Coordinates of C-alpha atoms and ligand atoms in Angstrom, one line a residue:
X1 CA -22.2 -9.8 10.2
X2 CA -19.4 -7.1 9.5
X3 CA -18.4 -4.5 12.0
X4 CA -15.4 -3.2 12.1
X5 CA -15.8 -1.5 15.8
X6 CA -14.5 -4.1 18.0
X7 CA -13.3 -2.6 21.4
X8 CA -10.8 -3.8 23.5
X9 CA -9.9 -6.5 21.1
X10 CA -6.5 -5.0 22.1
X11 CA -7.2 -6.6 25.4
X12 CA -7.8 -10.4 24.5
X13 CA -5.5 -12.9 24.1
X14 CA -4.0 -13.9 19.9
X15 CA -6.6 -16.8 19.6
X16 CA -9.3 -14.7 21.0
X17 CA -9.1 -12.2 19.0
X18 CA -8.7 -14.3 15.9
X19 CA -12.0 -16.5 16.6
X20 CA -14.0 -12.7 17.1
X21 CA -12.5 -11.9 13.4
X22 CA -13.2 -15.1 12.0
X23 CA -16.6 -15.1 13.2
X24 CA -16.8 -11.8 12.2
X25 CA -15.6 -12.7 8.4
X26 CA -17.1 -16.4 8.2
X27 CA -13.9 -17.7 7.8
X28 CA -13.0 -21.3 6.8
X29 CA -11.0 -23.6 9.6
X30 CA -8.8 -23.3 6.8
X31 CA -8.8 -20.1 6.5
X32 CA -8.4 -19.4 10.2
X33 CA -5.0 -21.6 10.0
X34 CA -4.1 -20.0 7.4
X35 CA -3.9 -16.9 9.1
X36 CA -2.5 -18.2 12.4
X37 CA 0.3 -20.2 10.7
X38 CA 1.6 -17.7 8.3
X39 CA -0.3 -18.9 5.6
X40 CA 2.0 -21.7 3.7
X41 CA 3.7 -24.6 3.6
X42 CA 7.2 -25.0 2.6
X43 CA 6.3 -26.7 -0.4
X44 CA 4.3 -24.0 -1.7
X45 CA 7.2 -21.2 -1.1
X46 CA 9.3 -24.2 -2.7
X47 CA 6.8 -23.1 -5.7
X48 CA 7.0 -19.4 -5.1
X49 CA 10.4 -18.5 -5.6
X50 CA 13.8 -19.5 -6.2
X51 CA 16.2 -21.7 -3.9
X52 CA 13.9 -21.8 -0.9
X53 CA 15.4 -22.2 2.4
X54 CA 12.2 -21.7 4.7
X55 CA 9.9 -19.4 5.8
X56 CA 10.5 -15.9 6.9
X57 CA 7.4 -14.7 9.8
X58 CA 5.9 -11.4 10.1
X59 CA 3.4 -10.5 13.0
X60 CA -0.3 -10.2 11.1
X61 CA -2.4 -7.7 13.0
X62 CA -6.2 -6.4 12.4
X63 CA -6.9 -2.7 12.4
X64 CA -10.5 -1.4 13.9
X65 CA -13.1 1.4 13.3
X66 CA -12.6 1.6 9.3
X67 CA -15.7 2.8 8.3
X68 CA -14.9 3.3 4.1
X69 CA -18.0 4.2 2.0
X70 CA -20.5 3.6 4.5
X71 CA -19.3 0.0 4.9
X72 CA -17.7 -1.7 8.1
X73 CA -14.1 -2.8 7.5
X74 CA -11.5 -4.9 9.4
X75 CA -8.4 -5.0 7.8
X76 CA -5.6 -7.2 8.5
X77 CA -2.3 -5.6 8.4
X78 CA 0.9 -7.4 8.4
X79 CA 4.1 -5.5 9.3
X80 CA 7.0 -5.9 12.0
X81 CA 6.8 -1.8 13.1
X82 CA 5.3 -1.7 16.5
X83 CA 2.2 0.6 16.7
X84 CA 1.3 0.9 13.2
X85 CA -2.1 -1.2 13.3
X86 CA -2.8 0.9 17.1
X87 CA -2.8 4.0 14.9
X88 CA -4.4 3.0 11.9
X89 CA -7.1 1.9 14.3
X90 CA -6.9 5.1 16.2
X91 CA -7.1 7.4 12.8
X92 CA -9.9 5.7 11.5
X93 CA -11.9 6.2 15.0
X94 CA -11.2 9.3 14.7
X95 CA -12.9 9.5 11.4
X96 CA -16.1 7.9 12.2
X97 CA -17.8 11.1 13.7
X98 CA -17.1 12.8 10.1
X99 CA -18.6 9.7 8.4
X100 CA -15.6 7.8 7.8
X101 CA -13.5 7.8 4.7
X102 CA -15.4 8.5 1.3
X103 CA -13.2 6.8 -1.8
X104 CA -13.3 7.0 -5.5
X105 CA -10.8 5.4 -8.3
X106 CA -10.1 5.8 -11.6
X107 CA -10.3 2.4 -14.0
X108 CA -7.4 -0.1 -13.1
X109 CA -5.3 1.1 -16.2
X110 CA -1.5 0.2 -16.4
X111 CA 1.5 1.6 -19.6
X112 CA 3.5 -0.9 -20.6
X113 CA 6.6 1.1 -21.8
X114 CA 8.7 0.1 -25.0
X115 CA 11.8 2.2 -26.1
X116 CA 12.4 1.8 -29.7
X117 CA 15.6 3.6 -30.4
X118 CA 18.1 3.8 -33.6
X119 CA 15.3 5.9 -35.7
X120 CA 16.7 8.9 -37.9
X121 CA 13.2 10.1 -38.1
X122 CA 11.8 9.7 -34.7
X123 CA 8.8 12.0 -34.9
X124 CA 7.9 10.6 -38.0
X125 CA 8.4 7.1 -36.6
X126 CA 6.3 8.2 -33.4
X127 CA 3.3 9.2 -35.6
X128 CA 3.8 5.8 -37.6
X129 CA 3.1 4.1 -34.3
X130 CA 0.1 6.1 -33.6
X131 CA -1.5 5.7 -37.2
X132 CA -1.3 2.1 -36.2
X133 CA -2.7 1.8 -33.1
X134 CA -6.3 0.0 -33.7
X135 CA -3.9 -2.8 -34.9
X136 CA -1.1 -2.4 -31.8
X137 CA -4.1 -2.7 -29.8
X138 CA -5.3 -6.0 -31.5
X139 CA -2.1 -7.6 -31.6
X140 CA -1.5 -6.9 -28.0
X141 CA -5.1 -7.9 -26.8
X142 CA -4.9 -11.1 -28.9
X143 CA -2.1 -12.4 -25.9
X144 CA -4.4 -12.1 -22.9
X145 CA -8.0 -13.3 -24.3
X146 CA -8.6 -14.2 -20.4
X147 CA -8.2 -10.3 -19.8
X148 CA -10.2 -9.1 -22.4
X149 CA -13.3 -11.4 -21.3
X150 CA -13.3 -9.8 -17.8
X151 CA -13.3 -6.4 -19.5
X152 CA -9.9 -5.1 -19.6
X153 CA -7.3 -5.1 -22.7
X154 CA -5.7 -2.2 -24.2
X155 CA -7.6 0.9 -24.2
X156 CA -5.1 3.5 -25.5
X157 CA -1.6 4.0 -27.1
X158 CA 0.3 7.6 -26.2
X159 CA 3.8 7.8 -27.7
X160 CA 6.5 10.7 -27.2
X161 CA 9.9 11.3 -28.8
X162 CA 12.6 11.8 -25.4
X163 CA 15.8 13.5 -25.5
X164 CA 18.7 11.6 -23.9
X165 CA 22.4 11.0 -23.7
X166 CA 22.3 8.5 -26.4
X167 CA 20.3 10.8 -28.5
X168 CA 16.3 10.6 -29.1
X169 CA 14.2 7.8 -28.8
X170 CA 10.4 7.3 -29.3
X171 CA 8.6 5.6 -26.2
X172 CA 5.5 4.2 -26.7
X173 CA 3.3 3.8 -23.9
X174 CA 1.0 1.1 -24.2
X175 CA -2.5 1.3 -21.6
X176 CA -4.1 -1.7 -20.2
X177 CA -7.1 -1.9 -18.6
X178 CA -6.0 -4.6 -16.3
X179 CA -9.5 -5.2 -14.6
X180 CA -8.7 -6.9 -10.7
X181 CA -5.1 -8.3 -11.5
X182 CA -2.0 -6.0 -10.6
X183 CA -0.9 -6.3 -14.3
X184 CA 2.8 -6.4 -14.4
X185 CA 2.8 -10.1 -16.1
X186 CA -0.2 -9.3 -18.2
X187 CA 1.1 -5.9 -19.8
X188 CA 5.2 -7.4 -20.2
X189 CA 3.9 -10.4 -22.0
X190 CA 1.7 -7.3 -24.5
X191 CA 4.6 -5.5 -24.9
X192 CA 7.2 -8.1 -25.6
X193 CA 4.9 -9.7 -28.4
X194 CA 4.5 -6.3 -29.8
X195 CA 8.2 -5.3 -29.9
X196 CA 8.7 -6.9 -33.2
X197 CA 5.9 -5.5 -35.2
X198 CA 7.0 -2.1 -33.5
X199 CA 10.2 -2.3 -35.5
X200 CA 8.4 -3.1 -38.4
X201 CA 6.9 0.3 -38.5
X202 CA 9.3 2.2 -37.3
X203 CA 12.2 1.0 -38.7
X204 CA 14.4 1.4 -35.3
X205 CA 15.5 -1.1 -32.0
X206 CA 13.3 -1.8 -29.5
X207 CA 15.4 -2.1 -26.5
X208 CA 13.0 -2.1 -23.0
X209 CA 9.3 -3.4 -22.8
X210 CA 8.4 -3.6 -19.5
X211 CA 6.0 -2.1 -17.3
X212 CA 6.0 1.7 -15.6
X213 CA 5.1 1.0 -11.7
X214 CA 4.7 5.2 -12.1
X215 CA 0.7 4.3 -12.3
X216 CA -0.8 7.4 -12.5
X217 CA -3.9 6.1 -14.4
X218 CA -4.7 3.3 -11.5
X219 CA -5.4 6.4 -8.6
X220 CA -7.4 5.8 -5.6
X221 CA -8.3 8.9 -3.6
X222 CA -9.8 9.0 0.2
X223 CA -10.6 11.9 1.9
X224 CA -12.4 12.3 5.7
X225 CA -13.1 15.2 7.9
X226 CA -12.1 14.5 11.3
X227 CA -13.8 16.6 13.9
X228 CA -11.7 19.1 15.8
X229 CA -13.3 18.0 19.1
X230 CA -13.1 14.7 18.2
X231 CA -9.1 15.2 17.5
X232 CA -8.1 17.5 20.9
X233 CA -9.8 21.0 19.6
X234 CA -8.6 23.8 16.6
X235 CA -5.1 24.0 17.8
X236 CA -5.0 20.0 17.0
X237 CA -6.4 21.0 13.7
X238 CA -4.1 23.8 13.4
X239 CA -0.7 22.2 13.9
X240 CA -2.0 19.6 11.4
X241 CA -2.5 21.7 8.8
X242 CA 0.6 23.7 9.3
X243 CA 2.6 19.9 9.4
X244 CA 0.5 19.4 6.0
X245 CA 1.8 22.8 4.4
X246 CA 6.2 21.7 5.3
X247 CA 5.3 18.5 3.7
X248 CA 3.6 20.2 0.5
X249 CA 6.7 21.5 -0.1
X250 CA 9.6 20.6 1.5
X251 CA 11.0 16.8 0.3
X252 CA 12.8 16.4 3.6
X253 CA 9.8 16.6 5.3
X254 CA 7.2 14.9 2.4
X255 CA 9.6 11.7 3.1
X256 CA 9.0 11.0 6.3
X257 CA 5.4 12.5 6.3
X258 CA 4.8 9.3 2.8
X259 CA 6.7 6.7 4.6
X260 CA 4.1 6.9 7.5
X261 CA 1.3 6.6 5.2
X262 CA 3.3 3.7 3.7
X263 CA 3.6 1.9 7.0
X264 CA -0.3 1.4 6.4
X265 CA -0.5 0.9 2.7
X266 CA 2.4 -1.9 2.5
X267 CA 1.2 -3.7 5.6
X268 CA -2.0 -4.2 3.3
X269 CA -0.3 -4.7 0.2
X270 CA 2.0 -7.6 2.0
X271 CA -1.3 -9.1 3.8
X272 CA -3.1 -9.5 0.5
X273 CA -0.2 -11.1 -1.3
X274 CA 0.6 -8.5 -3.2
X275 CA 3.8 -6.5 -4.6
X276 CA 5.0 -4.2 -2.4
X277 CA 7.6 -2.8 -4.3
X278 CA 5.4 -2.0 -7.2
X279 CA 3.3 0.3 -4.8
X280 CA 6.4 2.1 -3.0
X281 CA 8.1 2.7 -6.3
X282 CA 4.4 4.1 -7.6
X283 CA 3.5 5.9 -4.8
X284 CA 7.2 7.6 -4.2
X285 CA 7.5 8.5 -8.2
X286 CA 3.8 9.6 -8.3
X287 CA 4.6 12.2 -5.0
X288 CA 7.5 13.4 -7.6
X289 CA 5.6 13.8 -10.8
X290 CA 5.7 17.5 -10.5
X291 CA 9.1 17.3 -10.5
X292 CA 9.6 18.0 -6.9
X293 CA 8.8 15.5 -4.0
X294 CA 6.1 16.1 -2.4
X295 CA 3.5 14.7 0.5
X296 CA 0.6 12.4 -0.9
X297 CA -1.9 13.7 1.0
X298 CA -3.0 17.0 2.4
X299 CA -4.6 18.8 5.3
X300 CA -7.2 21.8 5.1
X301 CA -9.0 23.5 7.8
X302 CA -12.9 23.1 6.9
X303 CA -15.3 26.7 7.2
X304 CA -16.8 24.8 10.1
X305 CA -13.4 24.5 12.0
X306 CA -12.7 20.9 11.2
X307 CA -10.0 18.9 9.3
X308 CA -10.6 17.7 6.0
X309 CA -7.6 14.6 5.0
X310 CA -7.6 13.8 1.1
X311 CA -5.0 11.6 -0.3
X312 CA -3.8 10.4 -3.6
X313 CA -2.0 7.7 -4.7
X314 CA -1.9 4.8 -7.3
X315 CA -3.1 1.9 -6.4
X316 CA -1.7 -1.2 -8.7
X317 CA -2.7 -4.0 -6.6
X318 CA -4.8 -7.3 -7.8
X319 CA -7.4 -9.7 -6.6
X320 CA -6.2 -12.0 -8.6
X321 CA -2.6 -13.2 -10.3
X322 CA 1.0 -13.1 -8.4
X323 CA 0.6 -14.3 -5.2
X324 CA -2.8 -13.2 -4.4
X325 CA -4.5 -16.4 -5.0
X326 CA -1.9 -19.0 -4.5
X327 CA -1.2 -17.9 -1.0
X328 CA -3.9 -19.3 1.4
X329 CA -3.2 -16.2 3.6
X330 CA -3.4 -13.5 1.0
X331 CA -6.9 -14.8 0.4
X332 CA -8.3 -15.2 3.9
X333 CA -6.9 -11.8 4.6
X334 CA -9.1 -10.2 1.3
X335 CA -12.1 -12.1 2.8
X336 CA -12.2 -10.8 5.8
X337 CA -11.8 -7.3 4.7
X338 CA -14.9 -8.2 2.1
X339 CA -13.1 -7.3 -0.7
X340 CA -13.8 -9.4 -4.4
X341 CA -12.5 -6.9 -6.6
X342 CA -9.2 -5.0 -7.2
X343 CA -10.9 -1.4 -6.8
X344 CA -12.2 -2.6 -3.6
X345 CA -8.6 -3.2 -2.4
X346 CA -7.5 0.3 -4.0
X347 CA -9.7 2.0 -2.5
X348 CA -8.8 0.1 1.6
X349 CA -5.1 0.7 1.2
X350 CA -6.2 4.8 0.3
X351 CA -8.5 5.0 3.4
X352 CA -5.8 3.1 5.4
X353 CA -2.7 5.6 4.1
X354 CA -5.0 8.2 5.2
X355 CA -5.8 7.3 8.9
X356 CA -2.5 5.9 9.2
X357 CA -1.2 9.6 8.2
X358 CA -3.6 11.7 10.6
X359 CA -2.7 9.2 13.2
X360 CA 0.6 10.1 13.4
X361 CA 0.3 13.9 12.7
X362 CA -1.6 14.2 15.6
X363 CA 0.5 12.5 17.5
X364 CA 3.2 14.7 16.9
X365 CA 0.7 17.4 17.2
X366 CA 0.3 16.8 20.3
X367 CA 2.5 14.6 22.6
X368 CA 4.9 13.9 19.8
X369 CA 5.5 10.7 18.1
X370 CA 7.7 8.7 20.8
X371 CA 5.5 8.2 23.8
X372 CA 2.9 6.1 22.0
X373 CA 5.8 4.2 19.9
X374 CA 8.3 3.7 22.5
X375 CA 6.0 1.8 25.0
X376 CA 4.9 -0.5 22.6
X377 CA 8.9 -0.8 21.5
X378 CA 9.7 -1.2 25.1
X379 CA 8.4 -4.5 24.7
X380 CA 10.5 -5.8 22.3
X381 CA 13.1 -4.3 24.2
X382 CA 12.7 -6.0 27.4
X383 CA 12.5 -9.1 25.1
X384 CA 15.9 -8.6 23.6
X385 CA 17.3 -8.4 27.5
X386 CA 15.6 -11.8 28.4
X387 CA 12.4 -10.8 30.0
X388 CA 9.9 -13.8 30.1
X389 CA 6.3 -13.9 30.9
X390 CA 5.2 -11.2 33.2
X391 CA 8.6 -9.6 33.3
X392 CA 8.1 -8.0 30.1
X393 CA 5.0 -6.1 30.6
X394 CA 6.6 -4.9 34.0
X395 CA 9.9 -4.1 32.7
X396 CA 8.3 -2.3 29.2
X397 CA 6.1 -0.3 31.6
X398 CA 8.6 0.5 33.9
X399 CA 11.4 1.7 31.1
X400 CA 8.5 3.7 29.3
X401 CA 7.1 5.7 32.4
X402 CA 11.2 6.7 32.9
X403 CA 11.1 7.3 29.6
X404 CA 14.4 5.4 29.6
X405 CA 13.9 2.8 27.0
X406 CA 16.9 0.4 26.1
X407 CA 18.5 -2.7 26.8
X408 CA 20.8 -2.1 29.8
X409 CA 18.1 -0.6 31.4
X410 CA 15.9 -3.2 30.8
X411 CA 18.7 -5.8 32.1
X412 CA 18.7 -3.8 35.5
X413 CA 15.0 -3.9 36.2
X414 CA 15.6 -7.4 35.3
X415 CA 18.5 -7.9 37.9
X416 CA 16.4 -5.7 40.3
X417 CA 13.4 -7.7 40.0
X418 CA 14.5 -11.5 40.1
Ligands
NAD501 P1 -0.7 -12.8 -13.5 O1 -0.1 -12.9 -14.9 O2 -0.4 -13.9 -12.6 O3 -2.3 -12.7 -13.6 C1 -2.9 -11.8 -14.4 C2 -3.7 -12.6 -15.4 O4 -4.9 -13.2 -14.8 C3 -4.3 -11.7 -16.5 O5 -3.4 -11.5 -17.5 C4 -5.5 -12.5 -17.0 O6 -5.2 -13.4 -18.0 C5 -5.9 -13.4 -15.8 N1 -7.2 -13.0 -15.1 C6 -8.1 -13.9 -14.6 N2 -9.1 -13.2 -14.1 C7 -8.9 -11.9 -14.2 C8 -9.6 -10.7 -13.8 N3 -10.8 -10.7 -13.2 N4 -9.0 -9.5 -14.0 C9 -7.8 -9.4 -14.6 N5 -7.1 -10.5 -15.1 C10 -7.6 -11.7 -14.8 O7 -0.2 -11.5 -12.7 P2 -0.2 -10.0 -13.1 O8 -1.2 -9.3 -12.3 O9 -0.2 -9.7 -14.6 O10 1.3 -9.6 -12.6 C11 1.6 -9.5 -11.2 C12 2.9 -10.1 -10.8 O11 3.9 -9.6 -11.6 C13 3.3 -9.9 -9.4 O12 3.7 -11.1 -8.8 C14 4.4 -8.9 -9.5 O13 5.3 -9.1 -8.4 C15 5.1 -9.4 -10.8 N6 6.0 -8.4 -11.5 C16 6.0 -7.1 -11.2 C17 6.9 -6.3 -12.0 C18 6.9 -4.8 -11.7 O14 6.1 -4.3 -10.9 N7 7.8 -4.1 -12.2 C19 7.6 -6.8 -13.0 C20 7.5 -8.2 -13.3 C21 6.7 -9.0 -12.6

């Protein structure tokens, strides 16, 4: 059984709702600790990275109502912003009287950049490259035989002569099909082996061989119609699309208007155990490839009256390599969102950008972005003044119905009420 509408899950207590979602997901008692614990041992960071001190804890949340393709899905979102996984949930509601979000994706294809420099004849030393490039391509798919026998390996070679300070250089781009792993390790190791024989033809010094995190051949796209009377009528739709329209062009605005759909998209990318720098750095550069920032998704008014939401963004995220299958958690979190394959993933964090983006332009659409966030921040805040137990739901409501939300507040109704 998968469903993804749970209602008033919201309501039940942390081990509640976990035993509903592993029920839901067939999880493992394993897996269930996993999730409930953080996911590892000390030993295993130990093995992760470098000079390990302990363990650093960030809530893990599920988000409700996804509805992606047709297909029920409950996706676990792990961030420390208060009321990111209530809107997520709340978008993709939204969505489910349009049909929920419809996806596509291009293949998982990654460049792998090397900069050969020091060549008097660089576009004559670029088309050297590209006469060769059956045999680059052999060379580099002869280092990752695993990839190549799930399908992926190189499947083209682009190069370009670039003016800088330090006067032209040829970079050659090197694309990898990097099937359900993220990539970065796969497409350095190509590149670095191929370095060598790249001087050979040209002539020149390869400096950098590293991978681009500017993925614009590993998109995933989502789009959704949310009905104007399921969203609070046309003027709802209206301000949205006018919101849409600043962030189209104006970089102040397109900021503020990604980093919201990014409060989704890296809760899911950090859940599954994969990089989230990678996908800032490839979602921010891709909003810029025009040259100007700009907003990843955008907001039309449909000829029946609704809102149509499409975004855009790459998607370089595995299933497999980096952390994703060494962390218990990462794994338990792709399970109970159903997902086996990288695409699958691609095409969840697109959907979840997306709802995660109408969620809170309608909120500032409508009763603007604070009252929903504050109360849930009140919370914490009554926490920070040294509310316990039932003092911190009655001094968060108390501060958020005043509309007066900070800690010496928070200390009075304390004072007041003990
Ligand atoms: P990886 O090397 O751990 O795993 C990828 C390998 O898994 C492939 O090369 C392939 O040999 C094998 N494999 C097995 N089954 C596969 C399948 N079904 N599809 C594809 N490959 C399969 O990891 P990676 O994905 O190459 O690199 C990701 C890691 O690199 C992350 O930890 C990331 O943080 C790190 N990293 C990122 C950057 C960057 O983004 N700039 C730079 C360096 C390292």
């Amino acid at each position: 059984m998968k469903m993804s509408r749970i209602s008033g899950l919201y309501r039940l207590s942390a081990s509640d709702r976990l035993k509903i979602v592993a029920e839901n997901s067939g999880l493992s008692g394993d897996e269930v600790e996993a999730m409930k614990t953080g996911g590892i041992t000390l030993d295993q960071a130990d093995k992760m990275v470098e000079n390990v001190l302990g363990l650093f804890a960030v809530p893990l949340g599920v988000a409700t109502n996804f509805v992606i393709d047709g297909r029920e899905v409950l996706i676990p979102m792990a961030t420390e912003e208060p009321s990111v996984i209530a809107a997520a949930s709340n978008g993709a509601r939204m969505a489910i009287a349009g049909g929920g979000f419809v996806t596509s994706t291009t293949q998982p294809v990654m460049r792998a950049l090397i900069q050969v420099t020091g060549v008097e004849d660089p576009y004559g030393a670029r088309q050297a490259i590209l006469a060769r490039a059956e045999e680059i391509a052999g060379r580099a798919n002869e280092r990752d035989p695993m990839l190549v026998s799930h399908g992926g390996g190189v499947v083209g070679l682009e190069a370009e002569v670039v003016a800088s300070k330090r006067g032209p250089m040829v970079v050659v781009h090197l694309l990898v099909d990097c099937r359900d792993a993220m990539g970065a390790n796969a497409v350095n190791t190509m590149a670095e082996a191929l370095a060598p024989f790249i001087e050979e033809i040209t002539g020149g010094r390869v400096y950098l061989r590293i991978i681009s995190n500017l993925a614009d051949l590993r998109i995933a796209r989502a789009r959704a119609v949310f009905l104007a009377e399921e969203i609070g009528g046309p003027e709802v739709v209206d301000a949205i699309v006018m919101a849409s329209a600043l962030a189209e062009v104006d970089p102040y605005r397109a900021a503020t208007h990604n980093k919201g759909i990014m409060n989704g998209v890296t809760a899911v990318t950090m859940a599954t155990g994969n990089d989230t720098r990678a996908i800032e750095a490839g979602a921010h550069s891709y909003a810029a490839r025009g040259g100007a920032y700009r907003s990843l998704s955008v907001y039309e008014k449909n000829r029946d009256g609704d809102l149509v939401g499409s975004i855009e963004l790459p998607a370089a995220v595995g299933t497999v390599g980096g952390a994703t299958r060494v962390h218990p958690g990462a794994r338990a979190n792709l399970k109970v969102m159903g997902i086996i394959c990288a695409d699958d993933l691609g095409r969840v964090l697109a959907s979840v950008g997306l709802a995660q983006n109408f969620a809170a332009l309608r909120a500032l659409a409508t009763e603007g972005i604070q009252r929903g966030h504050m109360s849930l921040h009140a919370r914490n805040v009554a926490v920070q003044a040294g509310a316990i137990g039932d003092e911190i739901e009655s001094v968060a409501s108390k501060m958020a119905a005043e509309r007066r939300i900070n800690v010496d507040r928070a200390k009075e109704l304390l004072r007041d009420g003990r």
